[in-house]
C-alpha atoms as one frame of an Amber mdcrd trajectory, in Angstrom:
protein
 -99.385  -6.602  81.161 -97.004  -9.104  79.975 -93.238  -8.183  79.923 -89.648
  -9.610  79.346 -87.051  -8.383  81.693 -83.277  -8.950  81.354 -81.082  -8.354
  84.400 -77.334  -7.924  84.475 -76.871  -9.857  81.077 -72.911 -10.192  80.064
 -71.778 -12.244  76.897 -68.243 -12.338  75.609 -66.602 -14.055  72.655 -62.885
 -14.488  73.700 -61.560 -11.435  75.090 -64.095  -9.275  73.300 -67.128  -8.007
  75.721 -70.318  -8.468  73.503 -72.891  -7.377  76.424 -71.911  -6.306  79.736
 -74.307  -5.974  82.560 -77.304  -5.222  80.408 -80.690  -4.491  81.863 -83.831
  -3.692  79.995 -87.683  -4.274  80.075 -89.965  -5.099  76.945 -93.622  -4.752
  77.776 -96.767  -5.487  75.961 -97.529  -2.376  73.686 -93.891  -1.409  73.557
 -92.521  -0.722  70.092 -88.687  -0.838  70.312 -85.968  -0.668  67.810 -82.393
  -2.163  68.747 -79.753   0.256  67.175 -76.090  -0.304  66.958 -73.209  -0.929
  64.598 -72.818  -4.098  62.569 -71.515  -6.985  64.884 -72.292  -4.997  68.152
 -74.033  -7.954  69.409 -77.677  -6.716  68.470 -78.787 -10.407  67.118 -76.987
 -11.865  70.169 -79.273  -9.753  72.744 -82.350 -10.755  70.518 -81.414 -14.385
  70.968 -80.878 -14.279  74.378 -84.169 -12.625  75.033 -85.964 -15.461  73.337
 -83.947 -18.158  75.206 -81.970 -19.243  72.006 -78.675 -18.195  73.405 -77.338
 -18.648  77.040 -75.713 -15.562  78.426 -72.408 -15.850  80.419 -74.212 -14.320
  83.471 -77.608 -12.703  84.257 -81.122 -13.622  83.702 -84.218 -13.321  81.350
 -87.611 -13.598  82.913 -90.634 -13.499  81.184 -94.258 -13.284  82.542 -95.764
 -16.574  82.946 -97.128 -18.193  79.933 -95.628 -15.246  77.656 -94.939 -16.639
  74.168 -91.747 -14.929  72.580 -90.887 -15.587  69.083 -87.358 -14.558  67.381
 -87.288 -14.273  63.481 -83.581 -14.365  62.461 -82.382 -12.439  59.256 -82.042
 -15.307  56.955 -81.406 -19.119  56.819 -85.251 -20.412  57.215 -86.245 -22.997
  54.345 -89.648 -24.434  54.001 -90.383 -27.483  51.940 -93.137 -30.079  51.542
 -96.269 -28.118  51.889 -98.332 -25.756  49.645 -98.127 -22.098  50.988-101.486
 -22.263  52.644-100.671 -25.686  54.203 -97.535 -24.189  55.679 -99.073 -21.139
  57.150-101.714 -23.093  58.709 -98.989 -24.634  60.965 -98.851 -21.200  62.442
-101.842 -22.454  64.501-100.547 -25.684  65.398-100.292 -24.585  69.411-104.022
 -24.100  69.212-104.443 -27.854  68.775-103.467 -28.867  71.981-105.658 -26.165
  73.404-108.570 -27.701  71.422-107.481 -31.247  73.046-107.316 -29.793  76.437
-110.522 -28.160  76.008-112.411 -31.133  75.053-110.564 -33.259  77.710-112.102
 -30.576  80.669-115.599 -30.697  78.828-115.703 -34.394  79.140-114.641 -34.034
  82.921-117.457 -31.600  83.406-119.934 -34.277  81.744-119.103 -36.863  83.874
-119.751 -34.666  87.208-123.079 -34.319  88.525-124.231 -30.666  89.631-123.135
 -30.981  93.262-119.515 -32.049  92.509-117.202 -29.870  94.496-114.716 -29.587
  91.705-117.426 -28.533  88.976-117.115 -24.790  89.536-113.053 -25.137  88.970
-113.600 -27.127  85.895-115.903 -24.651  84.429-113.511 -21.875  85.104-110.677
 -23.914  83.478-112.759 -24.378  80.365-113.904 -20.616  80.219-110.200 -19.901
  80.220-109.036 -22.048  77.648-111.592 -21.226  75.327-110.851 -17.460  76.069
-107.201 -18.273  74.991-108.676 -20.045  71.742-110.710 -16.965  70.780-108.019
 -14.605  71.543-105.622 -16.363  69.270-107.785 -15.719  66.045-108.181 -19.289
  65.398-111.851 -18.868  64.293-110.837 -16.088  61.946-107.763 -17.646  60.642
-108.713 -17.745  57.102-109.258 -14.166  56.993-105.983 -13.307  58.917-104.140
 -15.706  56.542-105.581 -13.857  53.801-104.764 -10.521  54.888-101.288 -11.300
  56.059-100.150 -13.073  52.881-101.745 -10.437  50.727-100.008  -7.589  52.710
 -96.459  -9.505  52.378 -96.953  -9.750  48.467 -98.292 -12.915  47.951-100.706
 -13.479  45.072-103.742 -15.531  45.155-102.116 -17.849  42.712 -99.102 -18.538
  45.075-101.419 -20.019  47.605-101.534 -23.588  46.043 -97.730 -23.492  44.987
 -95.104 -25.685  46.948 -93.268 -23.662  49.386 -90.024 -25.110  47.971 -90.657
 -23.235  44.763 -89.916 -19.952  46.386 -86.667 -18.168  46.577 -84.492 -17.253
  49.690 -86.267 -13.725  50.168 -89.810 -15.300  49.852 -88.913 -18.043  52.204
 -88.328 -15.403  54.776 -91.545 -13.857  53.998 -93.413 -17.196  54.409 -91.697
 -17.366  57.922 -92.557 -13.848  58.659 -96.089 -14.906  57.771 -95.948 -17.505
  60.068 -94.848 -15.639  63.087 -97.459 -12.955  62.683-100.351 -15.440  62.497
 -98.911 -17.292  65.422 -99.662 -14.154  67.488 -97.104 -14.254  70.246 -96.799
 -11.675  73.170 -93.291 -10.713  71.988 -92.219 -10.343  68.300 -88.242 -10.061
  67.839 -87.677  -9.243  64.356 -84.198  -9.428  63.125 -83.954  -7.280  59.822
 -87.131  -8.197  58.322 -87.298  -5.465  56.003 -84.295  -6.860  54.205 -86.405
  -9.259  52.097 -89.522  -6.835  51.555 -90.321  -4.264  48.840 -91.703  -1.106
  49.599 -95.265  -1.819  49.536 -94.559  -4.805  51.919 -92.640  -2.632  54.179
 -95.307  -0.260  54.536 -97.855  -2.660  55.015 -95.637  -4.210  57.818 -95.070
  -1.128  59.440 -98.764  -0.384  59.902 -99.378  -3.887  61.212 -96.825  -3.649
  63.918 -97.840  -0.290  64.876-101.226  -1.540  65.906 -99.944  -4.856  67.264
-101.150  -5.948  70.513 -97.991  -7.311  71.850 -94.405  -5.976  72.541 -92.298
  -5.602  69.388 -88.283  -5.438  69.427 -87.031  -4.811  65.740 -83.562  -4.455
  64.197 -83.791  -2.693  60.689 -81.829  -0.226  58.726 -84.763   1.448  57.218
 -85.363   4.655  58.786 -88.631   5.234  57.281 -90.006   1.950  58.472 -88.708
   2.562  61.853 -90.170   6.210  62.229 -93.491   4.632  61.288 -93.359   1.649
  63.527 -91.425   2.371  67.116 -91.459   4.913  69.834 -88.389   3.755  71.761
 -84.752   2.989  70.773 -82.481   0.725  72.586 -79.043   1.325  71.524 -76.042
  -1.029  71.913 -72.865   0.766  72.195 -69.548  -0.595  73.716 -71.504  -3.616
  75.154 -73.785  -1.568  77.044 -77.559  -0.469  76.460 -78.957   2.738  76.720
 -82.571   3.605  76.177 -84.015   6.602  74.195 -87.845   7.645  73.952 -89.264
   8.735  70.647 -89.065   7.819  66.908 -85.793   6.666  65.430 -85.204  10.402
  63.798 -85.706  11.690  67.580 -83.050   9.080  68.524 -80.682  10.367  65.803
 -81.579  13.852  66.770 -80.704  13.143  70.468 -77.582  11.232  69.325 -76.248
  13.724  67.226 -76.167  16.421  70.067 -74.470  13.689  72.287 -72.019  13.118
  69.644 -70.919  16.712  69.248 -70.175  16.710  72.893 -68.421  13.437  72.661
 -66.468  14.953  69.759 -65.576  18.011  71.856 -64.582  15.888  74.899 -62.521
  13.732  72.680 -60.595  16.740  71.082 -59.794  17.853  74.623 -58.769  14.424
  75.608 -56.567  14.169  72.637 -54.984  17.273  73.356 -54.163  16.143  77.093
 -52.883  13.086  75.890 -50.592  14.909  73.608 -49.422  17.057  76.087 -48.553
  14.303  78.557 -46.606  12.361  75.802 -44.755  15.424  74.783 -43.636  15.858
  78.912 -42.832  12.108  78.978 -40.581  12.284  75.685 -38.874  15.436  76.773
 -38.046  14.233  80.117 -37.689  10.656  79.971 -33.896  10.737  80.247 -33.858
  13.376  82.936 -33.001  11.915  86.240 -34.667  14.851  88.297 -37.661  14.377
  86.322 -38.100  10.661  86.900 -41.030  10.632  89.300 -42.805  13.383  87.326
 -42.674  11.006  84.198 -43.707   8.002  86.002 -46.768   9.611  87.338 -47.516
  10.949  83.830 -47.267   7.507  82.553 -49.447   6.072  85.039 -51.757   9.113
  84.163 -52.273   7.780  80.780 -52.587   4.359  81.724 -55.708   5.304  83.886
 -57.328   7.575  81.239 -60.474   5.898  80.261 -60.500   6.751  76.276 -63.639
   8.341  74.775 -64.923   6.242  71.867 -67.540   7.780  69.231 -69.894   5.106
  67.954 -68.841   3.802  64.701 -72.409   3.816  63.189 -72.788   7.585  64.315
 -69.554   8.895  62.825 -69.946  11.421  60.023 -68.190  10.169  57.037 -67.970
  11.534  53.806 -66.276   9.881  50.708 -66.354  10.853  46.870 -65.931   8.756
  43.805 -64.179   9.078  40.616 -65.662  11.861  38.411 -68.066  10.424  35.647
 -66.657  11.128  32.093 -69.049  13.080  29.975 -71.391  10.836  27.928 -73.890
  11.809  24.970 -77.275  13.543  26.063 -79.399  10.301  25.399 -77.836   7.649
  27.607 -80.148   4.748  27.002 -82.725   4.279  24.233 -85.288   1.343  24.310
 -87.449   0.946  21.280 -90.369  -1.732  21.354 -88.365  -4.008  23.939 -89.914
  -7.140  24.628 -88.695  -9.940  26.978 -90.377 -13.350  27.888 -89.190 -16.206
  29.779 -90.803 -19.118  28.073 -94.394 -18.610  27.868 -94.226 -15.876  30.619
 -94.130 -12.521  28.969 -92.676  -9.896  31.381 -92.018  -7.072  29.197 -93.814
  -5.951  25.904 -93.148  -3.007  23.431 -91.353  -0.895  25.942 -90.173   2.418
  24.578 -87.815   4.379  26.995 -85.416   7.301  26.856 -83.099   8.156  29.443
 -81.006  11.268  29.348 -77.580  12.282  30.976 -77.829  13.256  34.602 -81.081
  11.582  35.313 -81.374   9.417  38.529 -84.239   7.126  37.618 -85.779   4.612
  39.973 -87.660   1.573  38.866 -90.589   0.700  41.360 -92.985  -1.819  41.550
 -93.710  -5.369  43.495 -91.356  -8.222  43.002 -91.693 -10.299  40.005 -93.064
  -7.120  37.755 -89.834  -7.084  35.761 -87.479  -4.332  37.366 -84.524  -6.583
  37.551 -85.078  -7.596  33.894 -85.366  -4.127  32.742 -82.374  -3.260  34.583
 -80.239  -6.051  33.365 -81.305  -5.401  29.572 -80.175  -1.372  30.228 -76.824
  -3.047  31.689 -76.444  -5.246  28.537 -76.438  -8.281  30.811 -79.495  -9.663
  29.031 -79.511  -9.672  25.512 -82.413 -12.235  24.953 -85.082  -9.660  24.098
 -86.617  -8.190  20.984 -86.504  -4.699  20.062 -83.660  -2.492  20.471 -81.589
  -1.499  23.360 -79.075   1.363  22.274 -76.515   3.358  24.705 -75.484   6.507
  23.770 -72.024   8.008  22.927 -69.338   7.412  25.454 -71.333   5.602  27.611
 -69.611   3.399  30.265 -71.984   0.925  32.269 -71.275  -0.189  35.898 -73.982
  -2.689  36.865 -74.284  -3.783  40.541 -76.645  -6.929  40.972 -76.048  -7.747
  44.611 -73.777 -10.673  43.817 -70.071 -11.192  43.738 -69.478 -11.335  40.027
 -67.357  -8.413  40.128 -64.926 -10.300  42.379 -64.911 -13.509  40.578 -61.623
 -12.664  39.086 -59.728 -12.136  42.534 -61.317 -14.347  44.741 -60.110 -17.956
  45.241 -63.354 -20.088  45.800 -66.282 -19.905  48.094 -64.803 -22.640  50.374
 -61.602 -20.982  50.664 -60.050 -21.564  54.389 -57.300 -20.482  56.278 -54.570
 -21.169  53.681 -56.596 -19.135  51.043 -54.050 -17.219  49.102 -56.628 -14.758
  47.524 -55.489 -10.993  47.860 -57.013  -8.856  50.834 -60.001  -6.653  51.011
 -57.324  -3.580  50.867 -55.251  -5.168  48.219 -58.289  -5.500  45.954 -59.608
  -2.085  46.641 -56.159  -0.442  46.215 -55.882  -2.176  42.851 -58.998  -0.389
  41.732 -57.991   3.030  43.009 -57.861   5.745  40.642 -55.824   8.389  42.306
 -57.150   7.882  45.721 -54.508   7.682  48.488 -54.421   4.702  51.068 -56.338
   6.825  53.723 -58.931   7.768  51.358 -59.381   3.817  50.435 -59.530   3.139
  54.184 -62.199   5.621  54.600 -64.178   4.400  51.820 -63.841   0.564  53.214
 -64.996   1.888  56.833 -67.972   3.242  54.987 -68.976  -0.005  53.745 -68.346
  -1.603  56.996 -64.730  -2.924  56.462 -63.151  -1.434  59.696 -60.119  -2.173
  61.749 -58.595  -5.531  60.752 -61.349  -6.544  58.475 -59.298  -4.641  55.619
 -56.696  -7.420  55.752 -59.414 -10.371  55.174 -58.950 -12.512  52.471 -61.456
 -12.079  49.694 -61.954 -15.814  49.542 -63.302 -16.034  53.204 -65.843 -13.397
  53.024 -69.279 -13.868  53.751 -71.808 -13.156  51.007 -73.034  -9.719  52.412
 -69.356  -8.780  52.848 -68.572  -9.762  49.190 -71.769  -7.785  48.126 -70.199
  -4.696  49.737 -67.048  -5.099  48.355 -68.464  -5.568  45.035 -70.267  -2.399
  45.243 -67.211  -0.410  46.112 -65.300  -1.855  43.710 -68.037  -0.839  41.042
 -68.039   2.895  42.338 -64.263   3.114  42.184 -64.239   2.779  38.382 -65.294
   6.029  36.408 -68.514   5.106  35.065 -71.131   7.660  33.838 -73.798   5.325
  33.945 -74.635   3.223  37.089 -77.377   0.531  37.049 -77.710  -0.658  40.578
 -80.146  -3.306  41.935 -80.553  -3.197  45.512 -77.456  -0.914  46.305 -78.585
  -0.382  50.106 -78.715  -4.369  50.851 -75.992  -5.228  53.549 -75.544  -1.847
  54.707 -76.268  -0.132  58.065 -77.940   3.388  58.109 -74.610   5.273  58.359
 -73.261   3.553  55.558 -76.630   4.113  53.397 -76.292   7.564  54.315 -72.621
   7.989  53.058 -73.617   5.994  49.632 -76.620   8.275  49.118 -74.567  11.415
  49.788 -71.885  10.182  47.012 -74.639   9.310  44.509 -76.408  12.682  44.945
 -73.369  14.375  44.164 -72.804  11.822  41.248 -72.706  13.606  37.792 -73.255
  10.718  35.631 -76.638   8.871  35.125 -78.194   6.432  37.471 -81.073   3.740
  37.205 -81.801   1.762  40.186 -84.012  -0.581  42.206 -84.257  -0.058  46.047
 -86.748  -0.983  48.526 -85.654   1.601  50.778 -88.203   4.627  50.649 -86.313
   7.179  52.057 -83.212   6.505  49.927 -85.612   6.586  46.892 -87.144   9.742
  47.954 -83.491  11.468  48.413 -82.070  10.218  45.246 -84.677   9.796  42.602
 -85.615  12.650  40.102 -87.861  10.196  38.191 -89.912   7.356  38.537 -90.759
   4.571  36.206 -93.359   1.964  37.695 -93.830  -1.484  36.688 -97.034  -3.186
  37.820 -98.654  -6.717  37.031-101.899  -5.974  34.911-104.698  -6.386  37.657
-106.905  -7.650  34.565-104.621 -10.465  33.669-101.823 -11.775  35.895-100.582
 -13.650  32.921-100.042 -10.280  30.787 -96.922  -8.361  30.568 -96.495  -5.552
  33.280 -98.040  -2.136  32.866 -95.573   0.355  32.464 -95.665   4.180  33.479
 -93.505   7.041  33.473 -93.544   9.612  36.330 -91.202  12.641  35.389 -90.680
  14.013  38.953 -89.235  12.545  42.066 -91.061  10.015  44.432 -93.269  12.518
  46.169 -94.683  13.481  42.909 -95.395   9.774  42.358 -96.941   9.098  45.472
 -99.163  12.274  44.960-100.290  11.272  41.589-101.468   8.094  42.779-103.135
   9.548  45.603-105.190  11.857  43.359-105.692   8.874  40.909-107.548   7.021
  43.613-104.765   4.713  44.246-102.378   3.924  46.852 -98.657   2.661  47.115
 -99.923  -0.487  48.061-102.646  -0.980  45.234-100.675   0.654  42.317-102.386
   1.889  39.164-105.308   0.307  37.582-105.051   1.688  34.409-102.241   2.411
  31.939-100.726   1.168  28.745 -98.955  -2.284  28.864 -96.947  -1.685  25.564
 -94.820   1.460  26.525 -93.523   3.828  29.306 -96.221   6.283  29.155 -95.475
   9.764  30.581 -97.807  11.474  32.866 -96.755  14.702  31.143 -95.496  16.197
  28.117 -93.376  18.143  30.403 -90.302  15.709  31.090 -88.025  18.606  32.423
 -88.029  17.841  36.111 -90.179  17.180  39.114 -93.866  18.345  39.964 -95.508
  19.096  43.400 -98.900  19.314  44.576-100.431  22.733  44.391 -99.020  25.298
  46.688-100.590  26.818  49.471-100.813  30.520  49.903 -98.054  32.507  51.285
 -99.768  33.231  54.673-100.865  29.521  54.884 -97.448  28.453  54.173 -96.162
  30.906  56.931 -98.704  29.784  59.469 -97.750  26.114  58.828 -94.175  26.994
  59.406 -94.822  28.707  62.661 -96.743  25.671  63.669 -94.110  23.282  62.914
 -91.641  25.213  64.956 -93.858  25.113  67.854 -94.391  21.596  67.706 -90.635
  20.770  67.174 -90.152  22.716  70.464 -93.042  21.075  72.266 -91.745  17.496
  71.152 -88.135  18.420  72.228 -89.409  19.894  75.669 -91.862  16.806  76.351
 -88.737  14.312  75.683 -86.625  16.082  77.967 -89.226  16.193  80.658 -89.828
  12.331  80.185 -86.090  11.771  80.114 -85.946  13.484  83.693 -88.622  11.574
  85.107 -87.354   8.176  83.832 -83.922   9.316  85.663 -85.800   9.601  88.722
 -87.449   6.579  88.428 -84.408   4.525  87.921 -82.786   6.217  90.814 -85.697
   5.082  93.045 -85.563   1.909  91.672 -81.981   1.651  92.822 -82.850   2.990
  96.370 -85.579   0.376  96.860 -82.688  -2.210  96.320 -80.733  -0.760  99.177
 -81.107  -2.787 102.125 -81.145   0.307 104.303 -84.355   1.257 102.462 -86.069
  -2.086 101.860 -85.795  -2.632 105.641 -87.781   0.407 106.402 -91.312   0.148
 105.680 -91.970   3.619 105.660 -89.297   4.559 103.381 -90.515   1.810 100.949
 -94.139   3.044 101.001 -92.864   6.801 100.243 -90.916   5.494  97.350 -93.301
   3.267  95.997 -95.812   6.303  96.296 -93.539   8.344  94.208 -92.919   5.716
  91.731 -96.436   5.117  90.853 -97.066   9.296  90.717 -93.814   9.141  88.253
 -95.421   6.448  86.298 -98.466   8.316  85.850 -96.525  11.517  84.820 -94.526
   9.454  82.169 -97.858   8.105  80.733 -99.254  11.644  80.481 -96.074  12.722
  78.927 -95.796  10.244  76.660 -99.501  10.970  75.291 -99.062  14.210  74.810
 -95.608  13.521  73.142 -97.386  11.066  70.824-100.185  13.812  69.897 -97.487
  16.425  69.102 -95.497  13.967  67.190 -98.667  12.906  65.207 -99.511  16.210
  64.338 -95.889  17.124  63.388 -95.796  14.233  61.181 -98.983  14.838  59.501
 -99.170  15.762  55.612-100.178  18.992  56.478 -97.592  20.282  58.985 -94.733
  17.996  57.404 -95.527  19.286  53.816 -95.855  22.605  54.859
């Protein structure tokens, strides 16, 4: 079994510790998420594990011959090849193996049967051939087709030049090459940022069955629950392991945070009491020694800190002014780009208070439809009409909202554009400065970040500020294109809570399935016509939430990956005349529901108990490892043997408990139990 072992890794930038004495082991078959607040050092740790960044101290050791590949969040650009030619480069390392195998074969042919080194050459040839076969080289055409299709590339894309693809698709190409290269360890930094729902589902399934080790950073909770079984949390420069899914980690961490918050309150009370004593008696000579003692007590007190990414934050935005009942009306709307017809004859009505998600693969026309609704695109035929008193707020994941306040993208130290706090306060409608600071914190502008000049913000920071600026205005129709991009999980939860309480109308696109499931009450699907790739998208209306949409597809013999193979091209066709709300699959009987609830509760208790038992075994395992490092122990053969035997027993127990946990978790997450 291959592994990567990091020992006592430390890294600092200026006077800030990024990593401090970090120890972790990633083994074949591990499915790990790396969690932590933005800027906590997750990317730095992954680069260190991939030997792309040298730590200040400590070491990283990998099994001999193990290949470790790190895929960054962005910045990879391909040129000069077709897509097929580019992904074939993933098999480049195999070329050297082929040459090595042929060279050994030539040496074998030059030997006679009695040559003393012939047996060694035969063995070497066999091992090289096994590595070639294990790489999937001989099945590469099938693998390339599978992976490119899973990541959303069409057959017609295969002969396109890679330079024609946009930034997100460039990263998909890079991801395809990484997967095709079949490394022993995959280190993926935010791979879900540039994937739509279908591609995320496919990637999650692929990684769940991947033969090597996986370490991934993602802000998509649903994707992580589908993929991983361990969470490494990076907090205050240290790493702690949590066994279980990402949701299991959040539940465990929430309990810890509750205890931490209680301890923090007690510490704050103690600090107030000590400071009060110092203030009262600082000038009293007879109390000087006691005052100095309390000052030293304060200096020695280790402050309790609650992780930023796990703080519970709640914010609210200005109330939406009331609009007419029919907010958006489209009549026979069509839109083409040159000879490429994207939408044709679309009829659509969106009513006050609806939260509508547009779904479908990239390129199906979702952003085009949103721009038409937001009046940002008037180059269409047909009629798009907004209702009475409708005020549109449009977010398109760019910084156009800030164009009037920023100096220039290249602004430097002397930039005179206003600060993040100034810009946000200028958009406030009755909020206090503290409320504005809370909102900025929810959108990842914390501490001194609020004083940053707008002109020096990164692209992601500008997008977050643009989103906040939009939400501070009292609009009653929000049109949001990928609103969760550039947000961590805590920030997404804050935004989701605010949008769920928003009394106006929302039309949005998101690739985060959990966000869609918790916000959307109506689904409009745009899907390329499988019979004619050049035809406008098929458009279908599902008058219910995302669960209803998924259920309808399942009962139509479709999947979220394949989409519908029927439907009208010209109009948004409702699945039912009843558009009043959501629909669900047929309910089970009362007794069946009661039995399912009882079984679910049993499984939840079972999962929790198993996690606790695993944690106790791992604590004992770690303690034994420390004991074996003690000179008094490793110098005594009998003591080493006793502890080694116990370690093997604990390893076996952890493996058995983990199997039981996985079995219980699978049953708990099954459609029968989860939907019961």
